[in-house]
Amino acid sequence: MPVLTLKTTSDTQDNTPSRPTLASVFSLEKPLTSIGSAPDNDIQLKHDADVAPHHAVIHFDGSSFTIQSLKRGLSFLINGKKKKKTPLKHMDLLCFGSSEFTFDMLSAANSGEEEELTQLQLELTGYRRLQHFSERLLGEYELEPLLESMMDAVIEITRADKGFLILAEAQDSLHIKVARNIDKQTIEDAVAQISDSILAKVIKQKQPLIVSDAIHHTEFKSAQSVINLQLSSVMCAPLIHKNNLIGVLYVGNENVVNLFERVHLDLLTVFASQASLLLANAILINELKLDNRNLNQKIEDMRFGTIIGSCPAMRGIFNTIEKVAPTAVNVLVLGETGTGKELIANEIHQRSPRAKKPFVTINCGAIPENLLESELFGHVKGAFTGASHTREGKFQAADGGTIFLDEIGDMPLNLQVKLLRVLQERTITKVGASKPENIDIRVIAATHVNLEEAIREGKFREDLYYRLNVVQLILPPLRKREDDVVLIAKYLINKVCEELQLASKELGPEAIQALKRYDWPGNIRQLENRLKKAIVLADSSILTPQDLDLPEEVLQEERLTLSDAKERFAHRYIMESLERHQGNRTQTAKELGVDPRTIFRYLEKDFDADA
């Protein structure tokens, strides 16, 4: 196999194992041997200012060798004469700047064993580039720089002079996402440099393809794009993910025929196979980021202070809060455990004239009965064993502001009597004291207990109930707020990640569906705990249903009959229309073009039970 022998001591090699060099002798066994100062050349002249990054190539067509400059304005000396393109003859003297080479046609420097080694080195180079790309993907999810990096790697391992990454962004729609040349620069007129006919065949057959000499190829020589482009070597491989075409890798050279060999196609095919998986993940992450940006905007649009909600029940509660907050009336908040009763109470306080005064919370069910009175009303020194000094209670601490009595349904009857007196007289008497003290407070109470039933059972005073229940707010459980679940979960994820100083996490599509299907008996408190656990323990930045530790039956996708699916959709569509018309059924029926009785039928049916 002919070789180029370096005649000077100029530093020409970078000693990387991926480049087929033997001391100062460079074998020319490949169809294309590149020469330049850039590290990706076969022969690197890296310390010569007169040598361009990609200066020239030596082309072997199977019988003869030709050397040519790669760009306008570049040249070299051959036997002392300036040339841009010329055939090579035995013992020709080549000069690039200060480096001189002798072209030896008769050398046997490359034995069959060494040729096999070079093939192996080429393959290893390709796999090394793929590994580098994979590592980059694990570290970042910005799609554009990743795609450019991938395309540069493909051009380098295939020795093409240009490459294109074409992605299927919509059905029957292909878009050139990346177009790069050998200098790692973006190609501006990308569409005009691709053969439609070659691309169409690869897309149709979903198989990789080499075209060694397109202008003389039996199938493509009459194609207008091939004629216009005067194409020589082209190689194309599909990107397939889950049997779907997500894109195409297209590389080529307009000047050199027979550039690509089977080893190049094998490399490109393996690269395309692996890159398909990586790109699918990158695209998914990109889409999730976009979805989450939209979710964040929805969160802001649907935020009511610190509360998030968009379902009709929550909108009704927000409307009531806006009306009741500026007043001094007592409010009773009812709802299951974990539905956010304290958040509601705090929002009422923040929107009231008392907002700059204290907001004090006490859980009436969490404090032993013998201590609860002292916690509420305070005590004087010596009132009981251990009372070494006079102490204010929660009511005095909340003076001028709001006191939130959580789980009021668990308060003992004897204390209910004293609380009633406080509400009636607006005074408190410390334990052990005889003189009452005036207080100015607003009382908001909450419970998950059915107080009307507790009254019938003699566990709660009816007169206290009516004192507390001036305005009543009933919070819906999370299972009745399917459209809010994802928004609340996203808000909580951001909150937890910020509090724990952890990298941001996102909800995967399957996790979102599982969130909606689960009943959440512990409501928002349970949701927050599950998300916190998932954020801490999950290995991936994308949370799955398994990360949320939900029951197995929830992880199974719900299957509806076509009839049930239509009914479910119709119900949701009608409810959205009702919301637009502020609950006016006649206007809703008119908008939808149905009889008003149809609206009533859907309102009477309990679709939430099926959700």
Coordinates of C-alpha atoms in Angstrom, one line a residue:
M1 CA 0.0 0.0 0.0
P2 CA 1.4 3.4 -0.9
V3 CA 2.6 5.7 1.9
L4 CA 3.6 9.3 2.6
T5 CA 6.9 9.6 4.3
L6 CA 7.6 12.7 6.4
K7 CA 11.0 14.2 5.5
T8 CA 11.3 17.0 8.2
T9 CA 11.2 16.9 11.9
S10 CA 8.0 19.1 12.1
D11 CA 5.6 18.0 14.8
T12 CA 2.9 16.3 12.8
Q13 CA 1.3 13.8 15.2
D14 CA -1.0 14.1 18.2
N15 CA -0.3 10.5 19.3
T16 CA -4.0 9.7 19.7
P17 CA -4.6 5.9 19.4
S18 CA -7.6 6.5 17.2
R19 CA -5.5 7.8 14.2
P20 CA -3.7 5.2 12.0
T21 CA -0.1 6.4 12.0
L22 CA 3.2 4.6 12.1
A23 CA 6.1 6.9 13.3
S24 CA 6.7 9.3 10.4
V25 CA 5.1 7.0 7.7
F26 CA 1.5 7.6 6.9
S27 CA -0.3 4.8 5.0
L28 CA -2.9 5.7 2.3
E29 CA -5.1 2.6 2.5
K30 CA -8.4 4.6 2.9
P31 CA -10.5 6.1 0.1
L32 CA -9.9 9.5 1.7
T33 CA -6.9 10.7 3.7
S34 CA -7.2 14.2 5.2
I35 CA -4.4 16.6 5.9
G36 CA -4.5 19.8 8.0
S37 CA -3.8 21.3 11.4
A38 CA -7.1 20.2 13.1
P39 CA -6.9 17.2 15.4
D40 CA -9.5 15.2 13.4
N41 CA -7.2 14.9 10.3
D42 CA -5.5 11.6 9.4
I43 CA -2.3 13.6 9.0
Q44 CA -2.1 16.5 11.5
L45 CA 0.3 19.3 11.0
K46 CA -0.6 21.1 14.2
H47 CA 2.1 23.6 14.6
D48 CA 2.3 25.1 11.1
A49 CA 0.7 28.5 10.6
D50 CA 0.6 28.0 6.8
V51 CA -1.6 24.9 7.1
A52 CA -5.4 25.3 7.3
P53 CA -7.5 23.3 9.8
H54 CA -8.7 21.1 6.9
H55 CA -6.2 21.8 4.1
A56 CA -6.3 19.0 1.6
V57 CA -7.4 15.4 1.0
I58 CA -5.8 12.5 -0.9
H59 CA -8.4 10.4 -2.7
F60 CA -7.8 6.8 -3.7
D61 CA -10.4 5.5 -6.3
G62 CA -9.1 1.9 -6.3
S63 CA -6.4 2.4 -8.9
S64 CA -4.9 6.0 -8.7
F65 CA -4.4 8.7 -6.1
T66 CA -5.4 12.4 -6.5
I67 CA -4.6 15.2 -4.0
Q68 CA -6.8 18.3 -3.9
S69 CA -7.3 21.4 -1.7
L70 CA -10.5 21.5 0.3
K71 CA -11.3 25.2 0.0
R72 CA -10.8 28.1 -2.4
G73 CA -7.6 29.9 -1.8
L74 CA -5.8 26.9 -0.4
S75 CA -2.9 25.2 -2.3
F76 CA 0.2 23.1 -1.8
L77 CA 3.5 22.5 -3.6
I78 CA 4.2 19.3 -5.5
N79 CA 7.7 19.0 -6.9
G80 CA 8.1 22.7 -6.3
K81 CA 5.0 23.8 -8.2
K82 CA 1.9 25.3 -6.7
K83 CA -1.2 23.2 -7.2
K84 CA -4.8 22.9 -6.0
K85 CA -5.5 19.5 -7.5
T86 CA -3.3 16.9 -9.2
P87 CA -2.7 13.2 -9.6
L88 CA 0.1 11.7 -7.5
K89 CA 3.0 9.8 -9.0
H90 CA 5.7 7.6 -7.5
M91 CA 8.3 9.7 -5.5
D92 CA 6.4 13.0 -5.9
L93 CA 7.5 15.5 -3.3
L94 CA 4.6 17.3 -1.4
C95 CA 5.0 20.4 0.7
F96 CA 2.6 21.9 3.2
G97 CA 4.2 24.9 4.9
S98 CA 7.4 23.6 6.4
S99 CA 6.4 19.9 6.2
E100 CA 7.7 17.8 3.3
F101 CA 6.4 14.4 2.3
T102 CA 7.5 11.8 -0.3
F103 CA 4.7 9.8 -2.0
D104 CA 5.9 6.2 -2.3
M105 CA 3.8 4.0 -4.5
L106 CA 5.9 0.8 -3.9
S107 CA 5.9 0.7 -0.2
A108 CA 4.5 -2.4 1.6
A109 CA 4.2 -0.6 4.9
N110 CA 0.7 -1.7 5.5
S111 CA 0.4 -5.5 5.7
G112 CA -3.0 -7.2 5.8
E113 CA -2.6 -7.4 9.6
E114 CA -2.0 -3.7 9.8
E115 CA -5.0 -3.0 7.6
E116 CA -7.2 -5.0 9.9
L117 CA -5.8 -3.0 12.8
T118 CA -6.7 0.2 11.1
Q119 CA -10.3 -1.0 10.5
L120 CA -10.4 -1.8 14.2
Q121 CA -9.0 1.6 15.2
L122 CA -11.7 3.3 13.0
E123 CA -14.4 1.3 14.7
L124 CA -13.0 2.2 18.1
T125 CA -12.9 5.8 17.2
G126 CA -16.6 5.7 16.3
Y127 CA -17.6 4.0 19.5
R128 CA -15.5 6.4 21.5
R129 CA -17.4 9.3 19.9
L130 CA -20.7 7.6 20.7
Q131 CA -19.7 7.1 24.3
H132 CA -18.6 10.8 24.5
F133 CA -22.0 11.9 23.1
S134 CA -23.8 9.6 25.6
E135 CA -21.9 11.1 28.5
R136 CA -22.8 14.6 27.4
L137 CA -26.4 13.6 27.2
L138 CA -26.4 12.4 30.8
G139 CA -25.0 15.8 31.9
E140 CA -27.2 18.2 29.9
Y141 CA -30.6 18.2 28.2
E142 CA -30.4 21.2 26.0
L143 CA -31.3 19.7 22.6
E144 CA -29.7 22.1 20.1
P145 CA -26.1 21.8 21.3
L146 CA -26.5 18.1 21.7
L147 CA -27.6 17.6 18.2
E148 CA -24.8 19.7 16.8
S149 CA -22.3 17.7 18.9
M150 CA -23.7 14.5 17.6
M151 CA -23.5 15.6 14.0
D152 CA -19.9 16.8 14.3
A153 CA -19.0 13.4 15.7
V154 CA -20.7 11.6 12.8
I155 CA -18.9 13.7 10.2
E156 CA -15.6 13.0 11.9
I157 CA -15.9 9.2 12.1
T158 CA -17.2 8.9 8.5
R159 CA -14.7 11.4 7.0
A160 CA -17.6 13.2 5.2
D161 CA -17.3 16.9 4.5
K162 CA -20.9 17.7 5.5
G163 CA -23.7 16.1 7.5
F164 CA -27.4 16.7 8.3
L165 CA -29.7 15.6 11.1
I166 CA -33.2 15.6 9.9
L167 CA -35.9 15.1 12.6
A168 CA -39.6 14.1 12.2
E169 CA -41.3 16.8 14.2
A170 CA -44.8 16.1 13.1
Q171 CA -46.7 13.5 11.0
D172 CA -45.3 13.4 7.5
S173 CA -43.2 16.5 8.3
L174 CA -39.4 16.4 8.2
H175 CA -37.2 19.4 9.3
I176 CA -33.5 19.9 9.1
K177 CA -32.5 20.5 12.7
V178 CA -28.7 20.5 12.2
A179 CA -26.5 21.1 9.1
R180 CA -22.8 21.0 9.7
N181 CA -19.6 21.0 7.6
I182 CA -16.2 19.6 8.3
D183 CA -15.1 22.8 10.1
K184 CA -18.0 22.3 12.6
Q185 CA -19.8 25.3 11.2
T186 CA -23.5 25.5 10.4
I187 CA -24.5 25.2 6.8
E188 CA -26.9 28.0 5.9
D189 CA -28.5 26.6 2.6
A190 CA -29.1 23.2 4.1
V191 CA -32.2 22.2 2.2
A192 CA -30.6 22.8 -1.2
Q193 CA -27.7 20.4 -0.4
I194 CA -29.7 17.2 0.3
S195 CA -31.0 14.7 -2.3
D196 CA -34.7 14.3 -1.9
S197 CA -34.7 11.0 -3.7
I198 CA -32.0 9.3 -1.6
L199 CA -33.7 10.6 1.6
A200 CA -37.1 9.4 0.4
K201 CA -35.8 5.8 -0.1
V202 CA -34.3 5.6 3.3
I203 CA -37.4 7.0 5.0
K204 CA -39.6 4.5 3.0
Q205 CA -37.5 1.4 3.6
K206 CA -36.2 2.5 7.1
Q207 CA -32.9 0.9 6.1
P208 CA -29.4 2.5 5.9
L209 CA -27.9 3.2 2.5
I210 CA -24.6 3.9 0.8
V211 CA -24.4 5.6 -2.6
S212 CA -20.8 5.4 -3.8
D213 CA -21.2 7.5 -6.9
A214 CA -24.6 9.1 -7.0
I215 CA -24.2 10.9 -10.4
H216 CA -23.6 7.5 -12.1
H217 CA -25.9 5.4 -9.9
T218 CA -28.5 3.4 -11.8
E219 CA -31.3 4.4 -9.5
F220 CA -30.5 8.0 -8.7
K221 CA -28.5 9.3 -11.7
S222 CA -31.7 10.8 -13.2
A223 CA -32.9 12.3 -10.0
Q224 CA -33.0 16.1 -10.3
S225 CA -31.5 16.7 -6.9
V226 CA -28.5 14.4 -7.7
I227 CA -28.0 16.1 -11.0
N228 CA -28.2 19.6 -9.5
L229 CA -25.9 18.8 -6.6
Q230 CA -23.5 16.7 -8.7
L231 CA -23.4 14.3 -5.7
S232 CA -20.6 11.8 -5.3
S233 CA -20.6 9.8 -2.0
V234 CA -23.7 9.8 0.2
M235 CA -24.5 7.7 3.2
C236 CA -27.8 7.8 5.0
A237 CA -29.2 6.0 8.1
P238 CA -32.7 6.2 9.7
L239 CA -33.2 7.0 13.4
I240 CA -35.7 4.5 14.7
H241 CA -37.3 4.5 18.2
K242 CA -40.0 2.0 19.2
N243 CA -40.6 1.2 15.5
N244 CA -41.2 4.8 14.7
L245 CA -39.0 7.0 12.5
I246 CA -37.8 10.0 14.5
G247 CA -35.2 11.2 12.0
V248 CA -32.4 10.5 9.6
L249 CA -28.6 10.9 9.6
Y250 CA -27.4 12.1 6.2
V251 CA -23.7 12.6 5.4
G252 CA -21.9 13.1 2.1
N253 CA -19.1 14.5 -0.1
E254 CA -19.6 16.2 -3.4
N255 CA -16.0 15.7 -4.6
V256 CA -15.0 12.2 -3.8
V257 CA -16.6 9.0 -5.1
N258 CA -16.4 5.6 -3.3
L259 CA -15.6 7.5 0.0
F260 CA -17.7 5.3 2.3
E261 CA -17.0 1.6 2.9
R262 CA -19.1 -1.0 4.7
V263 CA -17.3 -0.3 8.0
H264 CA -18.5 3.3 7.8
L265 CA -22.1 2.3 7.2
D266 CA -21.8 -0.2 10.1
L267 CA -20.5 2.5 12.3
L268 CA -23.2 4.9 11.2
T269 CA -25.9 2.3 11.8
V270 CA -24.8 1.5 15.3
F271 CA -24.4 5.2 16.0
A272 CA -27.9 5.8 14.7
S273 CA -29.4 3.0 16.7
Q274 CA -27.9 4.3 20.0
A275 CA -28.5 7.9 19.1
S276 CA -32.1 7.2 18.5
L277 CA -32.6 6.1 22.1
L278 CA -30.6 9.1 23.4
L279 CA -32.3 11.6 21.1
A280 CA -35.8 10.2 22.1
N281 CA -34.9 10.8 25.7
A282 CA -33.6 14.3 24.9
I283 CA -36.7 15.2 22.9
L284 CA -38.9 13.8 25.7
I285 CA -37.1 15.9 28.3
N286 CA -37.3 18.9 26.1
E287 CA -41.1 18.4 25.7
L288 CA -41.4 17.8 29.5
K289 CA -39.6 21.1 30.1
L290 CA -42.0 22.9 27.7
D291 CA -45.0 21.2 29.4
N292 CA -43.7 22.1 32.8
R293 CA -43.2 25.7 31.7
N294 CA -46.8 25.7 30.6
L295 CA -47.8 24.1 33.9
N296 CA -45.9 26.8 35.8
Q297 CA -47.8 29.4 33.9
K298 CA -51.1 27.6 34.7
I299 CA -50.0 27.5 38.4
E300 CA -49.6 31.3 38.4
D301 CA -52.9 31.8 36.6
M302 CA -54.7 29.5 39.0
R303 CA -53.0 30.6 42.2
F304 CA -55.1 32.2 44.9
G305 CA -52.4 33.5 47.2
T306 CA -50.7 30.3 48.4
I307 CA -53.6 28.1 47.3
I308 CA -53.7 26.4 43.9
G309 CA -57.0 25.3 42.3
S310 CA -59.1 25.7 39.3
C311 CA -62.0 23.2 39.8
P312 CA -65.5 24.8 40.3
A313 CA -65.6 23.9 44.0
M314 CA -62.3 25.7 44.7
R315 CA -63.3 28.7 42.6
G316 CA -66.5 29.0 44.7
I317 CA -64.4 28.8 47.9
F318 CA -62.0 31.6 46.6
N319 CA -65.0 33.7 45.8
T320 CA -66.4 33.3 49.3
I321 CA -62.9 34.1 50.9
E322 CA -62.8 37.3 48.9
K323 CA -66.1 38.3 50.4
V324 CA -65.6 37.2 54.0
A325 CA -62.0 38.1 54.5
P326 CA -62.5 41.9 55.0
T327 CA -65.1 41.3 57.7
A328 CA -64.7 40.1 61.3
V329 CA -67.1 37.1 61.1
N330 CA -66.1 33.7 62.4
V331 CA -65.5 31.0 59.8
L332 CA -65.8 27.2 60.0
V333 CA -63.7 25.2 57.6
L334 CA -64.7 21.6 57.0
G335 CA -62.9 18.9 55.0
E336 CA -61.0 15.7 55.2
T337 CA -57.6 15.5 56.8
G338 CA -54.9 16.9 54.6
T339 CA -57.1 19.1 52.3
G340 CA -55.4 22.3 53.3
K341 CA -57.7 23.8 55.9
E342 CA -54.9 25.8 57.6
L343 CA -53.9 27.3 54.2
I344 CA -57.5 28.5 53.8
A345 CA -57.5 30.0 57.3
N346 CA -54.2 31.8 56.6
E347 CA -55.4 33.1 53.3
I348 CA -58.5 34.6 55.0
H349 CA -56.2 36.2 57.5
Q350 CA -53.8 37.6 54.9
R351 CA -56.6 39.2 53.0
S352 CA -58.2 40.8 56.1
P353 CA -57.4 44.1 57.8
R354 CA -55.7 42.0 60.5
A355 CA -53.0 40.8 58.1
K356 CA -50.2 42.6 59.8
K357 CA -51.2 41.2 63.2
P358 CA -50.4 37.6 64.4
F359 CA -51.9 34.5 62.9
V360 CA -51.8 31.8 65.6
T361 CA -52.6 28.1 65.1
I362 CA -53.4 25.5 67.7
N363 CA -54.4 21.9 67.1
C364 CA -57.1 21.1 69.7
G365 CA -56.7 17.3 69.2
A366 CA -53.0 17.2 69.6
I367 CA -52.7 18.6 73.2
P368 CA -53.7 16.6 76.3
E369 CA -56.9 17.8 77.9
N370 CA -55.2 18.8 81.2
L371 CA -52.9 21.1 79.2
L372 CA -55.2 22.5 76.6
E373 CA -56.9 25.1 78.7
S374 CA -53.5 26.6 79.7
E375 CA -52.4 26.5 76.1
L376 CA -55.5 28.4 75.0
F377 CA -56.0 30.9 77.8
G378 CA -52.7 31.0 79.7
H379 CA -52.1 30.6 83.4
V380 CA -50.9 32.6 86.4
K381 CA -47.9 31.7 88.6
G382 CA -48.8 28.9 91.1
A383 CA -52.1 28.0 89.3
F384 CA -50.9 24.4 89.3
T385 CA -47.8 22.3 90.0
G386 CA -45.1 23.5 87.7
A387 CA -46.6 26.9 87.0
S388 CA -43.5 28.8 88.1
H389 CA -44.5 32.0 86.2
T390 CA -47.4 33.7 84.6
R391 CA -47.8 32.7 80.9
E392 CA -49.9 34.0 78.1
G393 CA -52.1 31.6 76.1
K394 CA -52.7 31.4 72.4
F395 CA -55.7 33.7 72.5
Q396 CA -53.6 36.5 74.0
A397 CA -50.8 35.8 71.6
A398 CA -53.3 36.3 68.7
D399 CA -54.6 39.6 70.1
G400 CA -55.4 42.0 67.3
G401 CA -55.0 39.1 64.7
T402 CA -56.5 35.7 64.0
I403 CA -56.6 32.4 65.9
F404 CA -57.0 29.2 64.0
L405 CA -58.5 26.4 66.1
D406 CA -57.7 23.2 64.1
E407 CA -59.6 20.0 64.8
I408 CA -62.1 21.8 67.0
G409 CA -64.3 18.7 66.9
D410 CA -61.8 17.0 69.3
M411 CA -62.1 19.7 72.0
P412 CA -63.4 18.4 75.3
L413 CA -66.9 19.5 76.4
N414 CA -65.8 21.4 79.5
L415 CA -63.5 23.6 77.3
Q416 CA -66.2 24.1 74.8
V417 CA -68.1 25.9 77.4
K418 CA -65.2 28.2 78.2
L419 CA -64.6 28.8 74.5
L420 CA -68.2 29.8 74.0
R421 CA -67.8 32.4 76.8
V422 CA -64.7 33.8 75.1
L423 CA -66.6 34.2 71.8
Q424 CA -69.6 35.8 73.5
E425 CA -67.7 38.2 75.9
R426 CA -64.5 38.7 74.0
T427 CA -62.5 38.2 77.2
I428 CA -60.3 35.4 78.5
T429 CA -59.5 34.3 82.0
K430 CA -56.2 32.7 82.7
V431 CA -56.1 29.4 84.6
G432 CA -55.8 30.3 88.3
A433 CA -56.9 33.9 87.8
S434 CA -60.1 35.6 88.8
K435 CA -60.0 38.7 86.6
P436 CA -60.9 38.5 82.9
E437 CA -58.8 40.3 80.2
N438 CA -60.1 41.8 77.0
I439 CA -59.0 40.4 73.7
D440 CA -59.6 41.4 70.1
I441 CA -59.4 38.4 67.9
R442 CA -61.0 36.7 64.9
V443 CA -61.7 33.0 65.2
I444 CA -61.4 30.5 62.3
A445 CA -62.1 26.9 63.3
A446 CA -61.7 23.7 61.3
T447 CA -62.4 20.0 61.6
H448 CA -62.7 16.8 59.7
V449 CA -65.5 15.6 62.1
N450 CA -69.2 15.8 61.2
L451 CA -70.2 18.3 63.8
E452 CA -73.9 18.0 63.3
E453 CA -73.6 14.3 64.0
A454 CA -71.4 15.0 67.0
I455 CA -74.1 17.4 68.3
R456 CA -76.7 14.6 68.1
E457 CA -74.3 12.3 70.0
G458 CA -73.8 14.9 72.7
K459 CA -70.1 15.3 71.9
F460 CA -70.3 18.9 70.7
R461 CA -72.2 21.9 71.9
E462 CA -74.9 23.1 69.5
D463 CA -74.6 26.7 70.7
L464 CA -70.8 26.7 70.1
Y465 CA -71.4 25.3 66.7
Y466 CA -73.6 28.2 65.7
R467 CA -71.1 30.7 67.1
L468 CA -68.3 29.2 65.0
N469 CA -70.4 28.5 61.9
V470 CA -71.2 32.0 60.8
V471 CA -69.7 31.3 57.4
Q472 CA -68.9 27.7 56.4
L473 CA -66.4 26.5 53.8
I474 CA -66.3 22.9 52.7
L475 CA -63.1 21.8 51.1
P476 CA -63.3 19.1 48.4
P477 CA -61.0 16.1 48.8
L478 CA -58.2 15.8 46.3
R479 CA -59.9 12.9 44.5
K480 CA -62.6 15.3 43.5
R481 CA -60.1 17.7 42.1
E482 CA -58.5 15.7 39.2
D483 CA -57.7 18.7 37.1
D484 CA -55.9 20.3 40.1
V485 CA -53.7 17.3 41.1
V486 CA -51.0 17.8 38.5
L487 CA -50.8 21.5 39.1
I488 CA -50.5 21.0 42.9
A489 CA -47.9 18.2 42.4
K490 CA -45.8 20.4 40.2
Y491 CA -45.9 23.3 42.7
L492 CA -45.0 20.9 45.6
I493 CA -42.1 19.4 43.5
N494 CA -40.6 22.9 43.0
K495 CA -41.1 23.7 46.6
V496 CA -39.5 20.5 48.0
C497 CA -36.5 20.7 45.6
E498 CA -35.9 24.3 46.6
E499 CA -36.2 23.5 50.4
L500 CA -33.9 20.4 50.2
Q501 CA -31.6 22.1 47.7
L502 CA -31.9 19.3 45.2
A503 CA -31.8 19.3 41.4
S504 CA -35.1 19.9 39.8
K505 CA -37.3 16.9 39.1
E506 CA -40.1 16.5 36.5
L507 CA -43.2 14.3 36.3
G508 CA -43.2 11.8 33.5
P509 CA -46.3 11.1 31.4
E510 CA -47.1 7.8 33.2
A511 CA -46.7 9.5 36.6
I512 CA -49.1 12.2 35.7
Q513 CA -51.8 9.6 34.7
A514 CA -51.2 7.6 37.9
L515 CA -51.5 10.8 40.0
K516 CA -54.9 11.4 38.4
R517 CA -56.1 7.8 38.9
Y518 CA -55.2 7.5 42.6
D519 CA -57.8 8.5 45.3
W520 CA -55.3 10.1 47.7
P521 CA -57.1 9.3 51.0
G522 CA -54.5 11.5 52.8
N523 CA -55.2 14.3 50.3
I524 CA -52.6 17.1 49.8
R525 CA -50.5 16.1 52.8
Q526 CA -50.2 12.5 51.5
L527 CA -49.3 13.8 48.0
E528 CA -46.6 16.1 49.4
N529 CA -45.1 13.2 51.4
R530 CA -45.0 10.8 48.4
L531 CA -43.4 13.5 46.2
K532 CA -40.8 14.3 48.9
K533 CA -39.9 10.6 49.1
A534 CA -39.7 10.3 45.3
I535 CA -37.6 13.4 44.9
V536 CA -35.0 12.2 47.5
L537 CA -34.8 8.5 46.3
A538 CA -35.4 8.6 42.5
D539 CA -32.3 8.1 40.4
S540 CA -33.7 9.8 37.4
S541 CA -34.7 13.4 37.0
I542 CA -38.0 12.1 35.5
L543 CA -40.4 10.8 38.2
T544 CA -42.2 7.5 37.4
P545 CA -45.3 6.0 39.0
Q546 CA -43.0 3.5 40.8
D547 CA -41.1 6.4 42.3
L548 CA -44.4 7.6 43.8
D549 CA -45.0 4.3 45.6
L550 CA -48.6 4.0 44.5
P551 CA -50.6 0.7 44.7
E552 CA -50.2 -1.7 41.8
E553 CA -53.8 -1.3 40.5
V554 CA -53.2 2.4 40.1
L555 CA -50.2 1.7 37.8
Q556 CA -52.4 -0.2 35.4
E557 CA -53.8 2.1 32.7
E558 CA -57.6 2.4 32.9
R559 CA -59.5 1.0 29.9
L560 CA -62.9 2.5 29.1
T561 CA -65.4 1.3 26.6
L562 CA -66.0 3.6 23.7
S563 CA -69.4 4.5 25.1
D564 CA -68.0 5.3 28.6
A565 CA -65.2 7.4 27.1
K566 CA -67.7 9.4 25.1
E567 CA -69.9 10.0 28.2
R568 CA -66.8 11.0 30.2
F569 CA -65.7 13.5 27.5
A570 CA -69.3 14.9 27.1
H571 CA -69.6 15.4 30.9
R572 CA -66.2 17.2 31.0
Y573 CA -67.1 19.4 28.0
I574 CA -70.4 20.4 29.5
M575 CA -68.9 21.3 32.8
E576 CA -66.3 23.5 31.1
S577 CA -69.1 25.3 29.2
L578 CA -71.1 25.7 32.4
E579 CA -68.1 27.3 34.0
R580 CA -67.8 29.8 31.1
H581 CA -71.4 30.7 31.6
Q582 CA -71.1 31.0 35.4
G583 CA -73.4 28.0 35.9
N584 CA -76.2 29.2 33.6
R585 CA -77.7 26.0 32.2
T586 CA -79.9 27.6 29.6
Q587 CA -77.0 29.5 28.0
T588 CA -74.8 26.4 28.2
A589 CA -77.5 24.3 26.4
K590 CA -77.8 27.1 23.7
E591 CA -74.1 27.2 23.1
L592 CA -73.8 23.4 22.8
G593 CA -76.9 23.1 20.7
V594 CA -78.7 20.6 23.0
D595 CA -81.9 20.5 25.0
P596 CA -81.5 21.9 28.6
R597 CA -82.7 18.6 29.9
T598 CA -79.4 17.1 28.5
I599 CA -77.5 19.4 30.7
F600 CA -79.5 18.4 33.8
R601 CA -78.9 14.7 32.9
Y602 CA -75.2 15.1 33.0
L603 CA -75.3 17.1 36.2
E604 CA -77.2 14.4 38.0
K605 CA -74.9 11.6 36.9
D606 CA -71.9 11.0 39.3
F607 CA -69.0 10.9 36.9
D608 CA -66.5 11.5 39.7
A609 CA -67.2 8.1 41.0
D610 CA -66.0 6.6 37.8
A611 CA -62.9 8.8 37.5

